[in-house]
Short mmCIF file of C-alpha atoms in Angstrom, two decimals:
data_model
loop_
_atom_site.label_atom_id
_atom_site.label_comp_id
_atom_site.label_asym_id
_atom_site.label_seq_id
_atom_site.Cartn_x
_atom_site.Cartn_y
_atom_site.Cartn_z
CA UNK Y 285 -26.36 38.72 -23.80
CA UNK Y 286 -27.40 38.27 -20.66
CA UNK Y 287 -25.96 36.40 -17.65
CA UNK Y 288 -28.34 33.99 -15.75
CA UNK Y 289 -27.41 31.88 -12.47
CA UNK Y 290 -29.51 28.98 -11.92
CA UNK Y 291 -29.88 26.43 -8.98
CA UNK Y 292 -30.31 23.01 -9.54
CA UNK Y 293 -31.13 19.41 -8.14
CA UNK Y 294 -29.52 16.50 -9.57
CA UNK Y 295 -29.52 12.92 -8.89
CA UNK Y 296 -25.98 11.98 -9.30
CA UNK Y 297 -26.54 7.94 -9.45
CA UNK Y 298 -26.61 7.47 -13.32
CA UNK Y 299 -24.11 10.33 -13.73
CA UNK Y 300 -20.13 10.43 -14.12
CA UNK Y 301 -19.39 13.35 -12.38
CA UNK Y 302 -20.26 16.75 -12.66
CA UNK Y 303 -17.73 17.96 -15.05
CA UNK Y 304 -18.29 17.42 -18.98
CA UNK Y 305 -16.28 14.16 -20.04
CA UNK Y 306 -16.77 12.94 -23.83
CA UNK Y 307 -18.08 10.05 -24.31
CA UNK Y 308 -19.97 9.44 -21.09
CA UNK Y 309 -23.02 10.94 -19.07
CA UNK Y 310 -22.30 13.78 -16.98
CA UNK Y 311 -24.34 16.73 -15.02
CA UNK Y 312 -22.69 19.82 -17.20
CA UNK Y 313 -22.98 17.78 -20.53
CA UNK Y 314 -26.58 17.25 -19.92
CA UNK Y 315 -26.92 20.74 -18.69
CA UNK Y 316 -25.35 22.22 -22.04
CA UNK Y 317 -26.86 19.93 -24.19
CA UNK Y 318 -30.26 21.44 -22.93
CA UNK Y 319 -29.45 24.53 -23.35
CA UNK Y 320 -28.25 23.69 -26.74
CA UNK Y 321 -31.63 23.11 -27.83
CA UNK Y 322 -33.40 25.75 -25.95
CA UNK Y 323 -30.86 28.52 -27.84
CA UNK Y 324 -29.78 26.95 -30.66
CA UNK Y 325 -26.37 27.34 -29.95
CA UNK Y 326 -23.34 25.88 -27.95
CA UNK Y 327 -23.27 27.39 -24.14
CA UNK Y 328 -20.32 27.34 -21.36
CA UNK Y 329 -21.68 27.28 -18.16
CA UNK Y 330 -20.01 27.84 -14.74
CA UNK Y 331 -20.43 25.95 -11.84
CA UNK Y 332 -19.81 26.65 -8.11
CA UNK Y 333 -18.37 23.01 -7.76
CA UNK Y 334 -17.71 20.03 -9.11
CA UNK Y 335 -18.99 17.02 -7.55
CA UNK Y 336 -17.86 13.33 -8.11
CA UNK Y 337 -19.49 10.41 -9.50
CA UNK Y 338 -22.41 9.37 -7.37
CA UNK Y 339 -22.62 12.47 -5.22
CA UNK Y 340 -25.93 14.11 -5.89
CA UNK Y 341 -26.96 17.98 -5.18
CA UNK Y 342 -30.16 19.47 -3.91
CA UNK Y 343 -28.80 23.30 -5.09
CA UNK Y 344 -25.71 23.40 -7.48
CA UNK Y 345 -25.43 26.85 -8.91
CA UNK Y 346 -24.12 27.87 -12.13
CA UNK Y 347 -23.96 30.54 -14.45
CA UNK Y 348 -24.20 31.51 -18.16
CA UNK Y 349 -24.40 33.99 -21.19
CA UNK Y 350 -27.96 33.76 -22.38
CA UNK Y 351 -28.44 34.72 -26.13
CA UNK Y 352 -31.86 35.55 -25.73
CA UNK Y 353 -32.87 38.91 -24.18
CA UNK Y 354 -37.24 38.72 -24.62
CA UNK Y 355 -36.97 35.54 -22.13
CA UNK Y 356 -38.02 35.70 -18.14
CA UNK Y 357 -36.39 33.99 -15.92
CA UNK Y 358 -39.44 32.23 -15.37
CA UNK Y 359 -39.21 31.25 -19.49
CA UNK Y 360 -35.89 29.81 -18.99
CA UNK Y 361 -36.73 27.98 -16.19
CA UNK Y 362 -39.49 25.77 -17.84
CA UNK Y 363 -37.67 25.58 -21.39
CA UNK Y 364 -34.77 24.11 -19.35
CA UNK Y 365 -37.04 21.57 -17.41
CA UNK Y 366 -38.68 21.07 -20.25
CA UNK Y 367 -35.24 19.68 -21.98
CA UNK Y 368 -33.38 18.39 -19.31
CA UNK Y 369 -33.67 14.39 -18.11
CA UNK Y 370 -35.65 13.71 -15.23
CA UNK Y 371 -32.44 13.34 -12.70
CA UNK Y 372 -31.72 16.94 -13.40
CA UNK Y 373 -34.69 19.79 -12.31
CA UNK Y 374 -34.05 23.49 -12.43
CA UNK Y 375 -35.49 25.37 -9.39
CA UNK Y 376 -34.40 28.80 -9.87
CA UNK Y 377 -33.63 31.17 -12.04
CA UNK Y 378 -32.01 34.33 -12.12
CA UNK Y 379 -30.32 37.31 -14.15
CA UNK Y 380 -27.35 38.39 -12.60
CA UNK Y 381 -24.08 40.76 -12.93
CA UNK Y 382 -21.94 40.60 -16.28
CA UNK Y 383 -19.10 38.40 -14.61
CA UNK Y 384 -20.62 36.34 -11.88
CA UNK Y 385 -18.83 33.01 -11.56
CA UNK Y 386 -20.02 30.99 -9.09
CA UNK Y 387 -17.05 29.08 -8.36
CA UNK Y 388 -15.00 32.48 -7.50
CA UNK Y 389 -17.83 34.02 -5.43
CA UNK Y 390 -19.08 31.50 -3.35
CA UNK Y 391 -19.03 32.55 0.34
CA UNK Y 392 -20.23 28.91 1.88
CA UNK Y 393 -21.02 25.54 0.01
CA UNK Y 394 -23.06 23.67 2.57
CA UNK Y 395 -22.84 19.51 2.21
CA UNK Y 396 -25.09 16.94 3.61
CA UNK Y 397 -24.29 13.46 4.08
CA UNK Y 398 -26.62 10.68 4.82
CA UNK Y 399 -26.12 7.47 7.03
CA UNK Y 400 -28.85 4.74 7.23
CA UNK Y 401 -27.79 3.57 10.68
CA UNK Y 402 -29.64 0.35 11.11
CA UNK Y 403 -29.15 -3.27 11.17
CA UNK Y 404 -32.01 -3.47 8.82
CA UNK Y 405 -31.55 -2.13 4.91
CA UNK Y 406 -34.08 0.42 3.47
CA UNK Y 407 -33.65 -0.09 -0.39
CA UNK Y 408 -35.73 2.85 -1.27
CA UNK Y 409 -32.60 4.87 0.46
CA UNK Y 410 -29.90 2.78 -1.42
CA UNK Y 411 -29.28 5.45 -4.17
CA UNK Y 412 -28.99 8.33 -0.98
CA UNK Y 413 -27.67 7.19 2.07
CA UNK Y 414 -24.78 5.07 3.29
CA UNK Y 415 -26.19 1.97 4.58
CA UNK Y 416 -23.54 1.57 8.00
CA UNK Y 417 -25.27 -1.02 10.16
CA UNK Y 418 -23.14 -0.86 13.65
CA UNK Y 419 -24.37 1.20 16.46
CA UNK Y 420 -23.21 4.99 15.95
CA UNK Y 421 -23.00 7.16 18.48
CA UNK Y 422 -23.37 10.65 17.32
CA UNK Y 423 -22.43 12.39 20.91
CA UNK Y 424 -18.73 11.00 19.81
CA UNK Y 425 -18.58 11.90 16.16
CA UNK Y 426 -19.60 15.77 17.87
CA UNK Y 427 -16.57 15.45 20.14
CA UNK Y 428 -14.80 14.44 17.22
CA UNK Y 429 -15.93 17.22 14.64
CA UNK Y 430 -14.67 19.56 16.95
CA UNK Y 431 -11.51 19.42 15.95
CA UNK Y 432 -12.20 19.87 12.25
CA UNK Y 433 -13.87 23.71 12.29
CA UNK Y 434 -11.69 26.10 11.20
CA UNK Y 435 -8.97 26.31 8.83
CA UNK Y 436 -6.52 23.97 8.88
CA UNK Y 437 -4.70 22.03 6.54
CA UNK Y 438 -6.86 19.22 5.36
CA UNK Y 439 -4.70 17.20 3.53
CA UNK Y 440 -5.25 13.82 6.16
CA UNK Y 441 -9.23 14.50 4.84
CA UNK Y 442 -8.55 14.13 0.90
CA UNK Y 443 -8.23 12.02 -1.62
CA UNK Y 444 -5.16 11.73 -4.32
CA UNK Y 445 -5.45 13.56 -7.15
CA UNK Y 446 -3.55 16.80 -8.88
CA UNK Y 447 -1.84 18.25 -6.09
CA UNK Y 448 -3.54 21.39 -5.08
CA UNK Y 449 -1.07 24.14 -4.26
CA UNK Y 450 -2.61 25.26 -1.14
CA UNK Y 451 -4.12 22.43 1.17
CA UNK Y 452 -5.73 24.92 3.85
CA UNK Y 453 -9.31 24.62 3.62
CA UNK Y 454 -12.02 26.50 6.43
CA UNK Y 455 -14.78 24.73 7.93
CA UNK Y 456 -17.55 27.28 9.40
CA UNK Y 457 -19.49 24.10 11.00
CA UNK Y 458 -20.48 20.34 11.64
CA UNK Y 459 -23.98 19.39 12.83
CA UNK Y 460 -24.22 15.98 13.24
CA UNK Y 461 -28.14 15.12 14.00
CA UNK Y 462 -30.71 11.85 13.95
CA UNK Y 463 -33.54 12.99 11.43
CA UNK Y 464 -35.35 10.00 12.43
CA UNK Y 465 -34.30 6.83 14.41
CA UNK Y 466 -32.14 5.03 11.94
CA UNK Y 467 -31.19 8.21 9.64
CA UNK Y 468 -27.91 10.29 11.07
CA UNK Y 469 -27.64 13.81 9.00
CA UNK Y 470 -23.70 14.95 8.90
CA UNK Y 471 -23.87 18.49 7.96
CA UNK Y 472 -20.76 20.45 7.04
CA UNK Y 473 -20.53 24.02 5.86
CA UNK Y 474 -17.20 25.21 4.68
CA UNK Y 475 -15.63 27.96 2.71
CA UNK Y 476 -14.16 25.42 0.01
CA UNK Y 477 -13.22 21.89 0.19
CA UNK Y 478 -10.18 19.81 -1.17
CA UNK Y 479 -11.17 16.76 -3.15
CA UNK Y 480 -13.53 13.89 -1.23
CA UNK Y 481 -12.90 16.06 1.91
CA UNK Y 482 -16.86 15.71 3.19
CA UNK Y 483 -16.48 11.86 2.22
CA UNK Y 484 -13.18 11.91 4.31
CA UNK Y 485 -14.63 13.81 6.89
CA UNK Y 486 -17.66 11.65 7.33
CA UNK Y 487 -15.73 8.17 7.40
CA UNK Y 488 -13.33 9.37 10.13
CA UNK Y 489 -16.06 10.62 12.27
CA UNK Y 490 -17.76 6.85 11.85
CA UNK Y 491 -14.21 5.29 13.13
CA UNK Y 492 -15.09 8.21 16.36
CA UNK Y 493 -19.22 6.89 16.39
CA UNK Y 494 -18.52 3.29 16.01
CA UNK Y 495 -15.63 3.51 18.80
CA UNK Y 496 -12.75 2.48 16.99
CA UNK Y 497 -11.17 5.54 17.64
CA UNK Y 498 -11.20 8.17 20.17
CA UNK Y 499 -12.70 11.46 19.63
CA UNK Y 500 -9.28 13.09 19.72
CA UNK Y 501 -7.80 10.74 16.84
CA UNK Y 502 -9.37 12.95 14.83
CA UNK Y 503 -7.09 15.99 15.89
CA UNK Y 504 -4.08 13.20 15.34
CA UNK Y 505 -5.17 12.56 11.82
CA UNK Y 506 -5.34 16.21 11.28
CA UNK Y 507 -1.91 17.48 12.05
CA UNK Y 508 -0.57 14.13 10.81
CA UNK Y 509 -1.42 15.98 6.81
CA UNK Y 510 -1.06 11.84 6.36
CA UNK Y 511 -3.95 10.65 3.83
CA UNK Y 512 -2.62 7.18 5.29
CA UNK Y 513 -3.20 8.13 8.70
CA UNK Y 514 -6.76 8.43 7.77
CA UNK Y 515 -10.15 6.27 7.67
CA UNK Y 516 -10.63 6.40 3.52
CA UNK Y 517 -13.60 7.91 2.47
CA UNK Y 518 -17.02 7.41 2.89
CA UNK Y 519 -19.50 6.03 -0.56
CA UNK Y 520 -20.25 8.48 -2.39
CA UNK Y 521 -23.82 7.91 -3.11
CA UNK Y 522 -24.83 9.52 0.84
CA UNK Y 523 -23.39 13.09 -0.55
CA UNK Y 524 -25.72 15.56 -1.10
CA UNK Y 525 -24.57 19.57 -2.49
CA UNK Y 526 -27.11 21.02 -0.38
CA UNK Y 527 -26.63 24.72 -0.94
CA UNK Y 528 -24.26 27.25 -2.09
CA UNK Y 529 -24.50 30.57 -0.45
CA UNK Y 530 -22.86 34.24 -1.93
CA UNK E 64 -39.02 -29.99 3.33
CA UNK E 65 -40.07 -26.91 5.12
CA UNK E 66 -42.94 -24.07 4.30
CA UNK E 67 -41.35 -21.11 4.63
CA UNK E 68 -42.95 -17.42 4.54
CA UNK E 69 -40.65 -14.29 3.86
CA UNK E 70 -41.39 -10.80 4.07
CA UNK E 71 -39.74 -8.39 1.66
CA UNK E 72 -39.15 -4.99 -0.09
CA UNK E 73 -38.71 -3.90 -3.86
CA UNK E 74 -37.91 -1.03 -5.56
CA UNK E 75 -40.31 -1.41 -8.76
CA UNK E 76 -39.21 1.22 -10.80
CA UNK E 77 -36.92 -1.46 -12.74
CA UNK E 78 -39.58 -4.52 -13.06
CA UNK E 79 -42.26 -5.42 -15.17
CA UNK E 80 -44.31 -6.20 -12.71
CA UNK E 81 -44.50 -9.02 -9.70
CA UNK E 82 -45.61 -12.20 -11.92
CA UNK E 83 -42.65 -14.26 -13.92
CA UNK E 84 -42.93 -13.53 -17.28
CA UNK E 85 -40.28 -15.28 -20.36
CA UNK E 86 -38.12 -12.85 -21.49
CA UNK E 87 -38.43 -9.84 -18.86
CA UNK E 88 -37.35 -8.90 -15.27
CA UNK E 89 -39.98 -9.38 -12.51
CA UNK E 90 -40.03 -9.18 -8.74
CA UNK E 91 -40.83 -13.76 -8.93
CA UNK E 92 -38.73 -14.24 -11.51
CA UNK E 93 -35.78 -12.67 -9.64
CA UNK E 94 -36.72 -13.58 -5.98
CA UNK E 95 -37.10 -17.10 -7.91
CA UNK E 96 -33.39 -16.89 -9.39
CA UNK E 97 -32.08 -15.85 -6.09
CA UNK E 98 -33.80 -19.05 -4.70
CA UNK E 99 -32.32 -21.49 -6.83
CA UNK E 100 -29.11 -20.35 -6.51
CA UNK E 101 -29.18 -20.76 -2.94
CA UNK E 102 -31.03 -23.90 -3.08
CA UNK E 103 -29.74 -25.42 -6.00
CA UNK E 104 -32.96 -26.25 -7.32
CA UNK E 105 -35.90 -24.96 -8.70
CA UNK E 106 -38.38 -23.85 -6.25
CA UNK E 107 -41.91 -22.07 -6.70
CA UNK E 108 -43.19 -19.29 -4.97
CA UNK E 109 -46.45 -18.08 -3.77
CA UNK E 110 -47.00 -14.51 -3.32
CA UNK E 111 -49.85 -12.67 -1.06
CA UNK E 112 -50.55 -9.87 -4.31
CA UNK E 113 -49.42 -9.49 -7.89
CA UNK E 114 -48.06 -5.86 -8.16
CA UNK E 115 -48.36 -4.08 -11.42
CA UNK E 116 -45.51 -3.09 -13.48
CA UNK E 117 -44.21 0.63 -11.37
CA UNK E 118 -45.53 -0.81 -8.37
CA UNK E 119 -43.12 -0.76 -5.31
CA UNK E 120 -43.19 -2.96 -2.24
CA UNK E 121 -42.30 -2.16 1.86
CA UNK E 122 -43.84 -5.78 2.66
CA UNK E 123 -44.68 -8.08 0.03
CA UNK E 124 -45.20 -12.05 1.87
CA UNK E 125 -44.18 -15.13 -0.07
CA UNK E 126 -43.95 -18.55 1.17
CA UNK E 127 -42.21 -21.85 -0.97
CA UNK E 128 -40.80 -25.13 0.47
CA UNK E 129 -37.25 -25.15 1.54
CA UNK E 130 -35.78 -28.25 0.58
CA UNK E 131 -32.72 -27.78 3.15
CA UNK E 132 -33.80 -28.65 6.70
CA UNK E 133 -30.72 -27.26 8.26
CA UNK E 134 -30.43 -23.55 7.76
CA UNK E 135 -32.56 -21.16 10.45
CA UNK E 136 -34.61 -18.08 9.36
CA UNK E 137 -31.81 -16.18 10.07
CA UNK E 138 -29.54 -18.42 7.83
CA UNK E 139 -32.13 -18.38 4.95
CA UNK E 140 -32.40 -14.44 4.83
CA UNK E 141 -28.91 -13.82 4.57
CA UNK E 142 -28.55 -16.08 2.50
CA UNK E 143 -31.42 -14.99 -0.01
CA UNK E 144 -30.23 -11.22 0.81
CA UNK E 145 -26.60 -12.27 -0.69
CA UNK E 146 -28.28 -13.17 -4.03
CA UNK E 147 -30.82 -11.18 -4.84
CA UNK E 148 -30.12 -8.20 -6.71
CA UNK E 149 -30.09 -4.62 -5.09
CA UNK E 150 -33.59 -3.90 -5.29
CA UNK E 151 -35.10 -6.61 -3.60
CA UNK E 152 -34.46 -7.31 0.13
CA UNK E 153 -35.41 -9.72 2.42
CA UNK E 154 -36.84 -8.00 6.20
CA UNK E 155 -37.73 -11.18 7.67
CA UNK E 156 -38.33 -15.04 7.12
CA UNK E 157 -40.17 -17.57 9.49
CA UNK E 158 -41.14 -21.03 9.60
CA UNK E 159 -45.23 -21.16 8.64
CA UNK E 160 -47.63 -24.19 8.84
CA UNK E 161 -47.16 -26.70 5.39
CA UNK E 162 -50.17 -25.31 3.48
CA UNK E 163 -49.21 -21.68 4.08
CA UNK E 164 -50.58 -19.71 0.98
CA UNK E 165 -50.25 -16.23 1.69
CA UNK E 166 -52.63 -15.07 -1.24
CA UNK E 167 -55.47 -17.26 0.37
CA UNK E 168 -54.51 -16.74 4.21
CA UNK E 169 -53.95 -12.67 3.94
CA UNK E 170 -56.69 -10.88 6.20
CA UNK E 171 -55.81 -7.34 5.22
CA UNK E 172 -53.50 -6.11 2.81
CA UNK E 173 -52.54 -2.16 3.53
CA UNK E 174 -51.55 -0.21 0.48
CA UNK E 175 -49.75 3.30 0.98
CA UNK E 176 -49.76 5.92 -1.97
CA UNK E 177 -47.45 9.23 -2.05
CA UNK E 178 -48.56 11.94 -3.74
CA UNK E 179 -45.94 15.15 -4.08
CA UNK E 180 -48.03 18.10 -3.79
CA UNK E 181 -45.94 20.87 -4.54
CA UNK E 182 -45.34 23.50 -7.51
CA UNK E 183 -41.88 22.48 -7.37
CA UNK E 184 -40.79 19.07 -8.00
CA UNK E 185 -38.59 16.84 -5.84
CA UNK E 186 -36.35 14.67 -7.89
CA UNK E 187 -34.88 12.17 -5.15
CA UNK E 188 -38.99 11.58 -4.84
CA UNK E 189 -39.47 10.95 -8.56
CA UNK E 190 -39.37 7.20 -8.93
CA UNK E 191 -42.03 6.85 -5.30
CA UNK E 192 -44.05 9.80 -5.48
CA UNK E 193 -46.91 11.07 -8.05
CA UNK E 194 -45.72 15.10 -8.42
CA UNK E 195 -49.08 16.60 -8.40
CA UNK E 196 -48.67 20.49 -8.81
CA UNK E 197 -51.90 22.04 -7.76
CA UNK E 198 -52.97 22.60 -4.51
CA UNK E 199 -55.19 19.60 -3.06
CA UNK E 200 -57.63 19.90 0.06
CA UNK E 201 -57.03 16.68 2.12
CA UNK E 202 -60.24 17.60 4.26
CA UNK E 203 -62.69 17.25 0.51
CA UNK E 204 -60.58 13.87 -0.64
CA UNK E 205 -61.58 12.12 3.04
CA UNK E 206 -64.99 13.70 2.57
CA UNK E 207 -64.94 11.73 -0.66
CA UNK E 208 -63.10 8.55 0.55
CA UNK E 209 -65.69 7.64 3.37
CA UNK E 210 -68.35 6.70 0.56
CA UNK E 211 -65.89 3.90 -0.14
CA UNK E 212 -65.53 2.25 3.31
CA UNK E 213 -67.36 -0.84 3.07
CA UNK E 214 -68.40 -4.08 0.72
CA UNK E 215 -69.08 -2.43 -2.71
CA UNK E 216 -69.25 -3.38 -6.41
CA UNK E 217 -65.45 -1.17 -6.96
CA UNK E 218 -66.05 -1.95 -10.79
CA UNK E 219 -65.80 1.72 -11.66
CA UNK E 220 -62.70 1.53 -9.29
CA UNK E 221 -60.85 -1.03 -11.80
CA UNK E 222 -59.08 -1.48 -14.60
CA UNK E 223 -59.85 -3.64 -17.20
CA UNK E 224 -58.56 -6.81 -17.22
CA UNK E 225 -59.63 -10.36 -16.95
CA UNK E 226 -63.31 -9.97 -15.99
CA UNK E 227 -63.62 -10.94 -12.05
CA UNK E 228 -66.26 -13.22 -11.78
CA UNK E 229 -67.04 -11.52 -8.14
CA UNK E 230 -66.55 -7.44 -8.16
CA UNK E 231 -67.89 -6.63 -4.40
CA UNK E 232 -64.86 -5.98 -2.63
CA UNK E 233 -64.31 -4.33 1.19
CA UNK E 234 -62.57 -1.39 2.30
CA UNK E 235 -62.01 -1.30 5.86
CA UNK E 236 -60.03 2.36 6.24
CA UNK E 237 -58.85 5.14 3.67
CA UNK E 238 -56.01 7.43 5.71
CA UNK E 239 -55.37 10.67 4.45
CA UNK E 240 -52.37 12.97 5.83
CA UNK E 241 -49.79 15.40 5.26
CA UNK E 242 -46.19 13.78 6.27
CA UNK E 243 -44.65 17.13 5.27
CA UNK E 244 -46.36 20.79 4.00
CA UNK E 245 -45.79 18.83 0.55
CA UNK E 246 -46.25 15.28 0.88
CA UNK E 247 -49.44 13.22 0.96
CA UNK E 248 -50.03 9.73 2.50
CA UNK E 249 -53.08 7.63 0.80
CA UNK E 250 -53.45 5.05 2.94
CA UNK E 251 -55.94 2.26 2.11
CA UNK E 252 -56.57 -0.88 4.18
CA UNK E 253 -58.96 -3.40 2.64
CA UNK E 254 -59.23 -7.61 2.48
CA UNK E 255 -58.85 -7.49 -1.17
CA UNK E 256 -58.62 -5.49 -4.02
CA UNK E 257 -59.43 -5.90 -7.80
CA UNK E 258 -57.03 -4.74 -10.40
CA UNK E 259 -55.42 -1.07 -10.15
CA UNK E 260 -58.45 -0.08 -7.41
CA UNK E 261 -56.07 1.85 -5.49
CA UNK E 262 -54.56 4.06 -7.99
CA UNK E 263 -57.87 4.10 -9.46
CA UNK E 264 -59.20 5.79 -5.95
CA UNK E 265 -56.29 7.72 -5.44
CA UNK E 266 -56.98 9.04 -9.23
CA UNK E 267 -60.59 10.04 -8.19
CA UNK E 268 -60.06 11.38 -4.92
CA UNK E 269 -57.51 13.80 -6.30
CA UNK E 270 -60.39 15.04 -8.67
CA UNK E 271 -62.34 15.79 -4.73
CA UNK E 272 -59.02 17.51 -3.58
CA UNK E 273 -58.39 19.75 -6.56
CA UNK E 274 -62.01 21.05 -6.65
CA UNK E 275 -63.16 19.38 -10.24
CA UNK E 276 -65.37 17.32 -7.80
CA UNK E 277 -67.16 17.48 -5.34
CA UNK E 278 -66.79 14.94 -2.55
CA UNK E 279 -70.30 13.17 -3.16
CA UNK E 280 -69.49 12.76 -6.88
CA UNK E 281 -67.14 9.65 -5.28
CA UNK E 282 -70.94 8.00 -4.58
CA UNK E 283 -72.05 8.50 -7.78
CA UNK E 284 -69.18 6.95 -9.78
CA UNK E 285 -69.09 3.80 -7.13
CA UNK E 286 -72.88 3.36 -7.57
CA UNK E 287 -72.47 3.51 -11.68
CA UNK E 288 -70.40 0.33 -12.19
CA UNK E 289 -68.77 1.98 -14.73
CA UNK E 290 -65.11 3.14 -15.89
CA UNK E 291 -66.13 5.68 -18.18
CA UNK E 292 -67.30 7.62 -15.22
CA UNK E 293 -63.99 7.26 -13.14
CA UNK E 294 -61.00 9.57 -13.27
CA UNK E 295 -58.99 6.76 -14.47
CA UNK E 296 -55.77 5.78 -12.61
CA UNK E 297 -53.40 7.38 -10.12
CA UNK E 298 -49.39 6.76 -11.87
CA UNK E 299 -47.99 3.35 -10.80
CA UNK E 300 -44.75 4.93 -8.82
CA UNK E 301 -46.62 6.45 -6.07
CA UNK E 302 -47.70 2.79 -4.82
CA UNK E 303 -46.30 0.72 -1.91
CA UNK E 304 -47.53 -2.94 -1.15
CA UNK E 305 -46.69 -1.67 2.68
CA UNK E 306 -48.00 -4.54 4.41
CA UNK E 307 -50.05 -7.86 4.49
CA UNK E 308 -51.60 -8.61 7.55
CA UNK E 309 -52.42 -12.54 8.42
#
């Protein structure tokens, strides 16, 4: 036995969730039902997050025991692609130490988040960016970020679900950037996140860009640790996992 | 009544094509749908192109007959945007001249193809881009494209079909560039075009870029008039109907 990582791209549209769910479609299911075939056997795999239904990823990382010792990584890599639908690709593949988790050793998980900001709709970006057609300005949602980098307690920024025990989360950094005219890139890197936090993050800073709400109503919403306080959360279908760094 | 000319986008991963058809989902048959829901009423369409089933559009132009007098362009496109389904969208819509017809009034129609040229594939490009792996030399393919500029018999550029009475059509401009280190723009501007020519150029000037061909060999399969000498046809999902010019 061997343990591999691998990095993947998914395209979470057609997906429940990440996390393996009888009875419907998710990214691990798929996952260990290729790898099913490829080693004739059932395989756990690890993940370094879970993301919800809709949000995609550009370079998930997991990790698992691999039966077969003659393969390359290379091997695995194109008997996984080879098995795997066409909204999930493999892009690397490596062997790696005996007890490498991803989830535990992750240093930074890196999110982007994708706003079409334009009056007029682009349907070939309907399945990856939020579609928010009022005037944003991003100089505001920068002022606004500001407050968020650090580590704080997040809670305002999250959505209900099982109460996590601890609610302080770190944030590294926000970019907030125009890729082209009508496409705003909201970048945030972070240590780990509480549930929906980038979504959370990404609607409040709209309420800042669309001039709702001051810049420093973002501060307010932090210490509030009020999820009513808050602006909701953001679709999930502009959420990409771009990269997980160890 | 009042001709009236829209200009709209589809996603055609999910159609069978532009033309109605019983008993399947087309591009008419839903832009059709939307129509008489709005309008109560039946109403025809006429469209500047058929595209094939795969076949994606930036700026398809239809016109039909409005039988309300009251609503404005701007009241007509929202209101068409409201029904039609997700991958259709209305840009624009303008009062034309009563006999408007775009297939018969169109002066150019502009056709871009995407071609992913890259060892490792892209899946958020999968449904609008042909993932071509090896490495293609954009300076041989427009080499091989300018021995297509002009009024030629594009038979060997077809796919069989109906038999066209008339099989000299004109190019007026083939585009070739690199958006991004791994993605190639076709783009082809001509007055008309007979069945899968573009994908069938795009198929044989990839044979140019990859080195099977050399650019010249473009010359000899236009001067054959025949398919059996042509690479065949370029996948439908890396076309765009970008834009009909009048």
């Amino acid at each position: 036995m061997r343990r591999v990582a691998i990095e993947f791209a998914y395209d979470g549209t057609d997906f429940f969730g990440y996390q393996r769910q009888n009875d419907v479609r998710t990214v691990q299911g798929e996952l260990e039902k290729a790898l099913e075939r490829v080693f004739k056997m059932p395989i756990q795999t690890y993940a370094a997050g879970r993301t919800d239904t809709g949000v995609h990823a550009n370079g998930q990382v997991a990790a698992f025991d691999c039966p077969n010792d003659k393969l390359s990584e290379n091997d695995i890599r194109n008997a996984l692609n080879a098995n795997l639908p066409k909204d999930i690709y493999v892009k690397k593949v490596w062997f790696t130490s005996e007890n490498f988790n991803p989830r535990y050793e992750a240093k930074r998980r890196i999110y982007h988040y994708y706003i079409l900001n334009s009056k007029m709709n682009d349907i070939f970006l309907r399945r990856y960016a939020w579609w928010f057609p009022y005037e944003l300005d991003i100089t505001k949602m920068r002022a606004g970020a500001k407050y968020l980098i650090g580590t704080h307690d997040f809670t305002a920024f999250s959505k209900k679900g099982e109460e996590e025990i601890r609610t302080e989360r770190t944030i590294t950094a926000i970019r907030i950037v125009r890729l082209k005219k009508n496409l705003i890139l909201v970048r945030v890197e972070g240590i780990s996140y509480l549930r929906g936090m980038v979504r959370s993050i990404v609607a409040n800073l709209v309420k800042v860009g669309v001039g709702s709400w001051k810049p420093d109503k973002i501060l307010e919403v932090l210490e509030s640790k009020d999820r009513s306080k808050s602006a909701g959360l953001a679709p999930a279908h502009g959420l990409f996992l771009y990269k997980v760094l160890f």
